[in-house]
XYZ file of C-alpha atoms in Angstrom:
585
model
C -113.573 -1.394 -76.168
C -110.601 -2.183 -73.789
C -110.541 1.435 -72.599
C -114.176 1.181 -71.597
C -113.732 -2.040 -69.713
C -110.835 -0.240 -67.920
C -112.918 2.603 -67.133
C -115.593 0.258 -65.493
C -112.859 -0.889 -63.217
C -113.103 2.561 -61.409
C -116.469 1.414 -60.207
C -114.888 -0.781 -57.501
C -114.853 1.905 -54.748
C -118.510 2.690 -55.479
C -119.817 -0.909 -55.897
C -122.580 -0.323 -53.205
C -123.778 2.672 -55.200
C -123.669 0.738 -58.453
C -125.611 -2.128 -56.906
C -128.115 0.208 -55.513
C -128.388 1.693 -59.004
C -129.154 -1.684 -60.577
C -131.801 -2.574 -57.889
C -133.631 0.656 -58.362
C -133.223 0.075 -62.226
C -134.896 -3.294 -62.002
C -137.779 -2.078 -59.865
C -138.417 0.923 -62.138
C -138.441 -1.297 -65.341
C -140.747 -3.637 -63.444
C -143.138 -0.963 -62.699
C -143.165 0.287 -66.313
C -143.644 -3.252 -67.898
C -146.533 -3.817 -65.548
C -148.684 -0.931 -66.791
C -149.598 -2.419 -70.344
C -150.702 -5.568 -68.507
C -152.898 -3.540 -66.226
C -154.274 -1.615 -69.268
C -155.181 -4.995 -70.837
C -157.359 -6.017 -67.880
C -158.824 -2.511 -67.593
C -160.056 -2.774 -71.304
C -161.173 -6.471 -71.184
C -162.544 -6.579 -67.703
C -163.600 -3.018 -67.253
C -164.590 -1.500 -70.314
C -165.535 -4.427 -72.501
C -167.056 -6.323 -69.550
C -168.955 -3.153 -68.384
C -167.508 -3.251 -64.888
C -166.779 0.186 -63.581
C -165.314 -1.220 -60.386
C -162.774 -3.231 -62.465
C -162.053 0.046 -64.361
C -161.242 1.888 -61.135
C -159.358 -1.117 -59.707
C -157.004 -1.512 -62.741
C -156.616 2.204 -63.239
C -155.340 2.418 -59.663
C -152.914 -0.277 -60.318
C -151.653 1.602 -63.458
C -151.238 4.779 -61.280
C -149.378 2.805 -58.607
C -147.074 1.226 -61.410
C -146.473 4.602 -62.897
C -145.482 6.012 -59.415
C -143.160 3.121 -58.712
C -141.576 3.637 -62.097
C -141.078 7.465 -61.553
C -139.863 7.264 -58.068
C -137.275 4.472 -58.721
C -136.263 5.889 -62.101
C -135.429 9.150 -60.231
C -133.432 7.246 -57.670
C -131.666 5.158 -60.242
C -130.701 8.462 -62.205
C -129.449 10.188 -59.040
C -127.359 7.153 -57.874
C -126.026 6.741 -61.320
C -124.977 10.234 -61.521
C -123.355 10.054 -58.142
C -121.389 6.891 -58.996
C -120.420 8.416 -62.449
C -119.083 11.649 -60.725
C -117.042 9.459 -58.349
C -115.520 7.633 -61.208
C -114.637 10.907 -63.124
C -113.254 12.376 -59.725
C -110.922 9.420 -59.480
C -110.086 9.329 -63.158
C -109.399 13.109 -63.352
C -107.172 12.725 -60.180
C -105.254 9.828 -61.739
C -104.722 11.843 -65.059
C -103.474 14.936 -63.253
C -101.070 12.877 -60.798
C -99.815 11.003 -63.878
C -99.208 14.259 -65.913
C -97.355 15.683 -62.790
C -95.193 12.424 -62.534
C -94.073 12.451 -66.229
C -90.740 13.626 -67.122
C -89.791 16.736 -68.906
C -89.127 14.773 -72.214
C -92.949 13.748 -72.235
C -94.063 17.440 -71.819
C -91.570 18.582 -74.393
C -93.370 16.455 -77.074
C -97.018 17.236 -75.674
C -99.314 20.082 -76.348
C -100.713 21.677 -73.196
C -104.270 22.095 -75.066
C -104.368 18.363 -75.653
C -103.475 17.569 -72.159
C -106.245 19.871 -70.931
C -108.743 18.246 -73.248
C -107.900 14.757 -72.147
C -108.028 15.736 -68.462
C -111.489 17.493 -68.845
C -113.532 16.788 -71.945
C -112.357 13.268 -72.471
C -112.760 12.360 -68.893
C -116.273 13.871 -68.895
C -117.274 11.536 -71.924
C -116.092 8.601 -70.050
C -118.108 9.780 -67.176
C -121.189 9.945 -69.256
C -120.751 6.362 -70.458
C -120.200 5.083 -66.897
C -123.050 7.127 -65.497
C -125.551 7.101 -68.345
C -124.370 4.832 -71.112
C -123.666 1.636 -69.081
C -127.015 2.049 -67.050
C -128.947 2.803 -70.231
C -127.490 -0.184 -71.877
C -128.573 -2.523 -68.971
C -131.905 -0.794 -68.854
C -132.411 -1.311 -72.656
C -131.546 -5.036 -72.488
C -133.894 -5.665 -69.443
C -136.789 -3.735 -71.152
C -136.132 -5.551 -74.551
C -136.046 -8.932 -72.943
C -139.005 -8.243 -70.653
C -141.143 -6.848 -73.496
C -140.289 -9.730 -76.017
C -141.152 -12.239 -73.221
C -144.450 -10.441 -72.622
C -145.254 -10.131 -76.251
C -144.746 -13.791 -76.904
C -146.941 -14.475 -73.903
C -149.737 -12.347 -75.396
C -149.547 -13.688 -78.890
C -146.684 -15.810 -80.346
C -147.670 -15.493 -84.079
C -147.984 -11.737 -83.890
C -144.686 -11.580 -82.136
C -142.950 -12.757 -85.199
C -143.269 -9.312 -86.652
C -140.957 -7.970 -83.806
C -138.545 -11.031 -84.448
C -138.120 -10.002 -87.952
C -137.882 -6.150 -87.305
C -135.272 -6.274 -84.516
C -132.320 -7.571 -86.731
C -133.225 -4.817 -89.307
C -133.249 -2.102 -86.744
C -129.941 -3.098 -85.247
C -128.487 -3.492 -88.739
C -129.408 0.206 -89.507
C -127.856 1.505 -86.269
C -124.698 -0.605 -86.665
C -124.237 0.795 -90.318
C -124.612 4.406 -89.065
C -122.321 3.853 -86.010
C -119.575 2.331 -88.071
C -119.751 5.473 -90.149
C -119.623 7.797 -87.022
C -117.124 5.790 -84.724
C -113.909 7.043 -86.392
C -115.127 10.601 -86.272
C -115.441 10.769 -82.529
C -111.714 10.568 -81.929
C -111.207 13.214 -84.579
C -113.700 15.413 -82.773
C -111.507 15.206 -79.611
C -108.289 15.711 -81.452
C -109.618 18.878 -83.191
C -110.910 20.075 -79.796
C -107.404 19.504 -78.515
C -106.120 21.694 -81.228
C -108.576 24.378 -80.424
C -107.648 24.355 -76.708
C -104.094 24.467 -77.645
C -104.474 27.549 -79.676
C -106.596 29.188 -76.984
C -104.086 28.390 -74.230
C -101.162 29.759 -76.149
C -102.924 32.955 -76.854
C -104.191 33.597 -73.355
C -100.630 32.929 -72.019
C -99.045 35.137 -74.758
C -101.807 37.797 -75.293
C -99.319 40.613 -74.485
C -97.048 39.304 -77.249
C -99.852 39.139 -79.663
C -101.042 42.718 -78.864
C -97.417 44.086 -78.916
C -96.761 42.583 -82.471
C -100.264 43.456 -83.710
C -100.793 39.868 -84.662
C -104.455 39.599 -83.283
C -105.954 39.427 -86.625
C -103.777 36.481 -87.632
C -104.403 34.732 -84.361
C -108.210 35.237 -84.809
C -107.938 33.725 -88.181
C -105.913 30.859 -86.903
C -108.498 30.125 -84.157
C -111.313 30.580 -86.541
C -109.694 27.905 -88.948
C -109.302 25.328 -86.084
C -112.869 26.243 -84.940
C -114.071 25.526 -88.477
C -112.326 22.101 -88.591
C -113.933 21.402 -85.195
C -117.447 22.554 -86.377
C -117.196 20.561 -89.704
C -116.498 17.224 -88.070
C -119.295 17.698 -85.467
C -121.783 18.586 -88.233
C -120.676 15.455 -90.264
C -121.237 13.189 -87.103
C -124.619 15.048 -86.318
C -125.828 14.474 -89.991
C -125.059 10.647 -89.641
C -126.884 10.313 -86.256
C -129.834 12.737 -87.405
C -130.341 10.293 -90.324
C -130.256 7.157 -88.181
C -132.998 7.990 -85.745
C -135.683 8.996 -88.224
C -135.009 5.761 -90.072
C -135.411 3.767 -86.896
C -138.707 5.782 -86.175
C -139.921 4.986 -89.537
C -139.323 1.315 -89.003
C -141.018 1.425 -85.604
C -144.113 3.156 -87.108
C -144.246 0.730 -89.917
C -144.086 -2.232 -87.446
C -146.901 -0.644 -85.323
C -149.055 -0.382 -88.479
C -148.645 -4.092 -89.137
C -149.388 -4.852 -85.528
C -152.721 -3.013 -85.826
C -153.408 -4.454 -89.300
C -152.907 -8.181 -88.353
C -153.772 -7.772 -84.751
C -157.147 -6.113 -85.775
C -157.906 -9.132 -87.968
C -157.265 -11.342 -84.921
C -159.520 -9.266 -82.771
C -162.297 -9.502 -85.480
C -161.671 -13.183 -85.689
C -161.923 -13.674 -82.026
C -158.287 -14.984 -81.536
C -157.250 -11.768 -79.734
C -158.984 -9.506 -77.252
C -159.158 -5.806 -77.695
C -157.279 -5.393 -74.428
C -154.616 -7.872 -75.576
C -154.173 -5.849 -78.775
C -153.740 -2.624 -76.774
C -151.213 -4.253 -74.460
C -149.384 -5.811 -77.368
C -149.178 -2.376 -79.208
C -147.814 -0.893 -75.864
C -145.235 -3.499 -75.638
C -144.103 -2.973 -79.112
C -143.580 0.639 -78.568
C -141.733 -0.326 -75.352
C -139.523 -2.739 -77.287
C -138.567 -0.007 -79.801
C -137.825 2.347 -76.920
C -134.645 0.384 -75.867
C -133.711 0.058 -79.500
C -133.547 3.791 -79.810
C -131.802 3.929 -76.475
C -129.198 1.544 -77.897
C -128.772 3.722 -80.906
C -127.945 6.790 -78.545
C -125.847 4.343 -76.446
C -123.751 3.234 -79.437
C -122.967 6.875 -80.148
C -122.098 7.496 -76.517
C -119.992 4.429 -76.402
C -118.232 5.535 -79.560
C -117.360 8.815 -78.141
C -116.464 7.280 -74.821
C -114.192 4.618 -76.321
C -112.437 7.330 -78.323
C -112.085 9.485 -75.234
C -111.133 6.624 -73.065
C -108.210 5.709 -75.448
C -106.980 9.233 -75.217
C -107.186 9.163 -71.337
C -105.574 5.899 -70.987
C -102.634 6.971 -73.408
C -101.725 9.355 -70.621
C -102.093 6.782 -67.888
C -100.176 4.149 -69.764
C -97.367 6.753 -70.738
C -93.947 5.727 -69.347
C -91.768 8.464 -67.768
C -88.221 8.438 -69.034
C -87.230 9.330 -65.462
C -88.474 6.627 -63.135
C -87.771 6.009 -59.629
C -85.712 2.578 -59.367
C -87.443 -0.239 -57.327
C -85.672 -0.236 -53.866
C -84.468 3.384 -54.292
C -83.058 4.782 -51.008
C -83.542 8.001 -49.265
C -80.752 10.515 -50.053
C -79.581 11.624 -46.579
C -78.552 15.172 -45.683
C -75.791 15.867 -48.161
C -72.733 17.978 -47.928
C -73.052 18.931 -51.677
C -70.287 17.031 -53.534
C -71.493 16.812 -57.110
C -69.651 14.584 -59.731
C -70.195 14.041 -63.379
C -68.505 11.026 -64.719
C -68.150 10.888 -68.426
C -71.761 12.056 -69.005
C -73.346 11.941 -72.359
C -76.953 13.048 -72.989
C -79.462 12.698 -75.945
C -82.790 14.237 -75.911
C -83.776 11.564 -78.504
C -82.250 8.180 -78.237
C -81.204 8.160 -82.021
C -80.362 11.864 -82.116
C -76.927 13.542 -81.707
C -75.633 14.031 -78.194
C -76.374 17.398 -76.605
C -73.609 16.635 -73.892
C -70.671 14.424 -74.662
C -68.137 13.166 -72.295
C -68.810 15.703 -69.399
C -66.674 15.121 -66.338
C -66.469 17.595 -63.457
C -66.156 17.639 -59.772
C -67.820 20.276 -57.565
C -66.765 20.118 -53.860
C -69.073 21.130 -51.111
C -69.442 24.962 -50.879
C -67.985 25.640 -54.368
C -69.483 27.911 -56.933
C -69.419 26.411 -60.437
C -70.174 28.896 -63.279
C -71.438 27.681 -66.618
C -70.604 29.958 -69.712
C -71.201 29.220 -73.456
C -73.163 30.168 -76.397
C -76.776 29.109 -77.205
C -76.938 25.394 -77.413
C -73.764 24.712 -75.849
C -75.309 22.439 -73.146
C -75.493 24.791 -69.982
C -79.110 24.386 -69.313
C -78.982 20.546 -69.970
C -76.119 20.131 -67.283
C -78.184 21.836 -64.519
C -81.473 19.846 -65.717
C -79.602 16.509 -65.237
C -78.587 17.098 -61.586
C -82.326 17.075 -60.167
C -83.136 14.321 -62.582
C -85.386 16.385 -64.922
C -83.891 14.184 -67.521
C -81.618 10.992 -67.013
C -78.141 10.725 -68.529
C -77.777 8.521 -71.572
C -74.368 7.338 -70.651
C -72.193 7.822 -67.561
C -73.373 8.887 -64.218
C -73.928 11.761 -61.759
C -73.069 11.335 -58.054
C -73.988 13.486 -55.068
C -71.988 12.695 -52.012
C -70.971 9.374 -53.795
C -74.697 8.350 -54.376
C -75.779 7.654 -57.974
C -78.762 9.944 -58.229
C -80.624 7.202 -60.125
C -80.352 5.008 -56.949
C -82.025 7.530 -54.570
C -85.767 8.602 -54.369
C -86.599 11.450 -56.693
C -88.229 13.375 -53.713
C -85.393 12.999 -51.394
C -82.972 14.282 -54.281
C -84.961 17.228 -55.205
C -85.777 18.333 -51.632
C -82.120 19.188 -51.234
C -81.818 21.192 -54.392
C -82.910 24.789 -54.621
C -83.551 26.055 -58.245
C -84.240 29.442 -59.805
C -84.862 29.025 -63.513
C -84.455 31.660 -66.157
C -88.163 31.686 -66.942
C -89.952 32.588 -63.580
C -93.178 30.898 -62.865
C -95.320 32.099 -60.075
C -98.750 30.846 -59.142
C -102.055 32.674 -58.614
C -102.114 33.542 -54.872
C -100.347 35.555 -52.344
C -96.678 36.597 -52.195
C -96.399 34.514 -49.103
C -97.837 31.464 -50.718
C -95.461 31.731 -53.544
C -92.365 32.095 -51.435
C -93.463 29.276 -49.135
C -94.399 27.000 -52.132
C -91.808 24.339 -51.134
C -92.456 24.581 -47.564
C -96.229 25.575 -47.220
C -96.083 25.146 -43.331
C -93.366 27.774 -43.061
C -93.941 30.696 -40.618
C -94.367 34.285 -41.669
C -90.901 35.145 -40.063
C -89.216 32.439 -42.261
C -90.955 33.721 -45.293
C -89.766 37.373 -44.371
C -86.165 36.140 -43.697
C -86.001 34.460 -47.124
C -87.482 37.652 -48.793
C -84.878 39.860 -47.192
C -82.101 37.607 -48.239
C -83.310 37.833 -51.784
C -83.716 41.602 -51.590
C -87.459 41.244 -51.927
C -88.693 42.461 -48.710
C -88.442 46.059 -49.449
C -90.868 46.203 -52.520
C -93.153 43.474 -50.834
C -93.780 45.519 -47.775
C -94.342 48.589 -50.114
C -97.559 46.810 -51.377
C -100.750 47.736 -49.728
C -101.307 44.139 -48.522
C -97.711 43.354 -48.100
C -97.144 39.564 -48.010
C -100.790 38.968 -48.590
C -100.792 40.787 -51.909
C -102.167 38.646 -54.759
C -99.685 38.214 -57.667
C -102.122 37.264 -60.333
C -102.018 34.293 -62.793
C -98.425 33.692 -63.663
C -97.316 36.735 -61.529
C -98.616 39.200 -64.107
C -99.059 41.989 -61.559
C -95.361 41.881 -60.732
C -92.354 43.210 -62.780
C -89.758 40.829 -64.042
C -87.307 41.716 -61.530
C -89.751 41.333 -58.636
C -90.870 37.957 -59.820
C -87.229 36.936 -60.032
C -86.528 37.939 -56.499
C -89.641 36.164 -55.156
C -88.355 33.057 -57.138
C -85.003 33.301 -55.468
C -86.667 33.480 -52.061
C -88.830 30.550 -52.928
C -85.725 28.478 -53.559
C -83.932 29.684 -50.499
C -86.869 28.608 -48.180
C -85.710 25.104 -48.796
C -82.348 25.887 -47.337
C -80.893 23.587 -49.910
C -77.378 22.083 -49.940
C -77.243 22.439 -53.789
C -78.275 25.737 -55.492
C -78.928 25.949 -59.235
C -79.337 29.477 -60.616
C -80.171 29.693 -64.330
C -79.450 33.187 -65.192
C -81.104 34.377 -61.877
C -80.308 37.947 -62.205
C -81.318 38.450 -65.884
C -84.554 40.253 -65.141
C -83.146 42.940 -62.829
C -81.313 46.152 -63.274
C -77.626 46.621 -62.372
C -78.440 48.229 -59.023
C -80.808 45.449 -58.021
C -78.422 42.859 -59.515
C -75.600 44.033 -57.325
C -77.736 43.729 -54.227
C -78.978 40.320 -55.065
C -75.516 39.172 -55.932
C -74.106 40.322 -52.461
C -77.093 38.419 -50.878
C -76.466 35.279 -53.009
C -72.644 35.386 -52.168
C -73.567 35.218 -48.418
C -76.192 32.461 -49.125
C -73.979 30.361 -51.303
C -71.457 30.160 -48.565
C -71.444 26.407 -47.593
C -73.598 25.419 -50.518
C -72.564 24.000 -53.781
C -73.823 26.294 -56.568
C -74.218 26.018 -60.210
C -74.717 29.306 -61.890
C -75.469 30.117 -65.654
C -74.701 33.742 -66.185
C -74.954 36.186 -68.933
C -71.951 38.321 -67.978
C -68.545 37.119 -67.004
C -68.451 40.094 -64.304
C -70.955 38.188 -62.218
C -68.988 34.988 -61.771
C -65.437 36.313 -61.569
C -65.164 34.774 -57.966
C -66.326 31.225 -58.997
C -64.274 28.489 -57.809
C -64.768 26.850 -61.250
C -65.796 28.350 -64.504
C -66.836 25.897 -67.228
C -66.737 27.145 -70.757
C -68.933 24.922 -72.862
C -68.783 24.599 -76.685
C -70.849 22.102 -78.745
C -71.781 20.114 -75.730
C -68.358 19.662 -74.451
C -66.216 21.317 -71.925
C -63.907 23.458 -73.923
C -62.122 24.963 -70.905
C -62.380 24.959 -66.980
C -60.597 26.784 -64.184
C -60.733 30.089 -62.298
C -61.075 33.480 -63.995
C -57.321 34.033 -63.947
C -56.491 30.562 -65.263
C -58.947 30.743 -68.034
C -57.888 34.296 -68.942
C -54.286 32.963 -69.353
C -55.041 29.550 -70.847
C -58.335 29.787 -72.677
C -58.539 31.704 -76.071
C -62.353 31.345 -76.107
C -62.812 32.556 -72.619
C -60.628 35.484 -73.167
C -62.443 36.362 -76.440
C -65.827 36.369 -74.419
C -64.400 38.342 -71.592
C -62.774 40.935 -73.802
C -65.798 41.448 -76.009
C -68.005 42.193 -72.865
C -65.326 44.701 -71.646
C -65.303 46.442 -74.842
C -69.083 46.565 -75.484
C -70.856 46.113 -72.244
C -73.965 47.950 -73.503
C -74.222 45.608 -76.579
C -77.304 43.340 -76.092
C -75.717 40.846 -78.431
C -73.083 40.190 -75.610
C -75.975 38.952 -73.405
C -77.152 36.836 -76.130
C -73.826 35.293 -76.646
C -73.659 34.335 -72.920
C -77.093 32.681 -72.767
């Protein structure tokens, strides 16, 4: 229940709406509870007393009570919904902001579908509790207390029937809810699995079709859907059995009321109107019991969802901004690795071990090595996508863990091997890091990245929509837009993770010439597939097993490094062999 109490704290900004909801709730309940009392007087004074004026008078009061109940019940529902939507709005924003702030290591271990489910379905269940469950709970308590007081005021002896029935009814609901509660978390977890499969297949629909795996994927989705269906049916079966049981108890109690109450009316102890009022209050007393049954189910669902939501909000990022971190001033671009060791898992083997290097401002540092040698890890450590396990990284003498993350990343331009564009225009994607940039600045960056020519060939030019994940563009076009996007930041440090991998040789040459001009005066870290693209690098680092096996210029390495010479000669002999590209990844 802790998660539900925490969710109620989100009511604080909406306390006036919440207060108004409670006021309208009490007024509407008051109108409802008054109606049986008016009915009692209508029967006793009007019908049994033969007074038509009394009939009209008390009937008018009953109509007024019904109107008050209807109007204020509507207001209470509208105010509660508005309050709940506000809570959901804030909670959803907090979840999204938290997801954005979490480090890469968290996302490495998380499924996208599960995160989507928690940010949408789980938040919505918490909203239902805040907007409906909490209000219904208060309403049920008020109605129950009010009806019990009124029942005892009508006939204390007859009220003992209700006193005996209430614990039995609550016991039934408690037994059913205990059976259903564990299943609600399972429902949300299986929904997350379903969303994960759906998300993966929507993102990889071209791969599925290309490998003719749609039948397999349909079966995989159907299996997850079956699991989700089964647990929902199991819960519904439990709840479906609970409500008829309670209805049966309420009907049995009503029968006893008329049986014993009828005897008291015949014996002159109770009036007919009092019996009518008493029976009405009995039904009213069972209405909140049924409400509480539904609330228990809702609370169980909301509690399970609340736990999942607050698991995200309580998650700690492995990359956190230090208290008192300073703004990194405009840097020259000197980057130093001092005996850096890194592990993705604290107890695992090191991915990097004892990395020491010095990149002077304006230098180009090329990273070569086989798959898993640590190239991508090195460039991911510079902008603090991960934090070093041992050692430290300095930029212009500043330990990057001592400066604010935003001021650090603002001075680093990155083009990753996997190009991600966002739904929107070409201009929006290029200006992603500087949304207020002018069109002239966007065009200048596109020209520098050799992208202007194909962009202006589009019918709508820079206003062309690129589609989700840039699916309307070729791989080379997406890569050049990504390069332009990085250049818009005018960074002092450039990180190019195989930035020319998706372009043909002709385009690669044009981009390389542009990059040569743009890298002048900037410190650049380049991961390349082909040695030929980094022959002019100031430093070439050959990585092997997470260590620097050799470093130097092309000429120095060709002379002193057997491993580098082997890579270089293999590419010269078989430049058309795709396996060479794989070796250099």
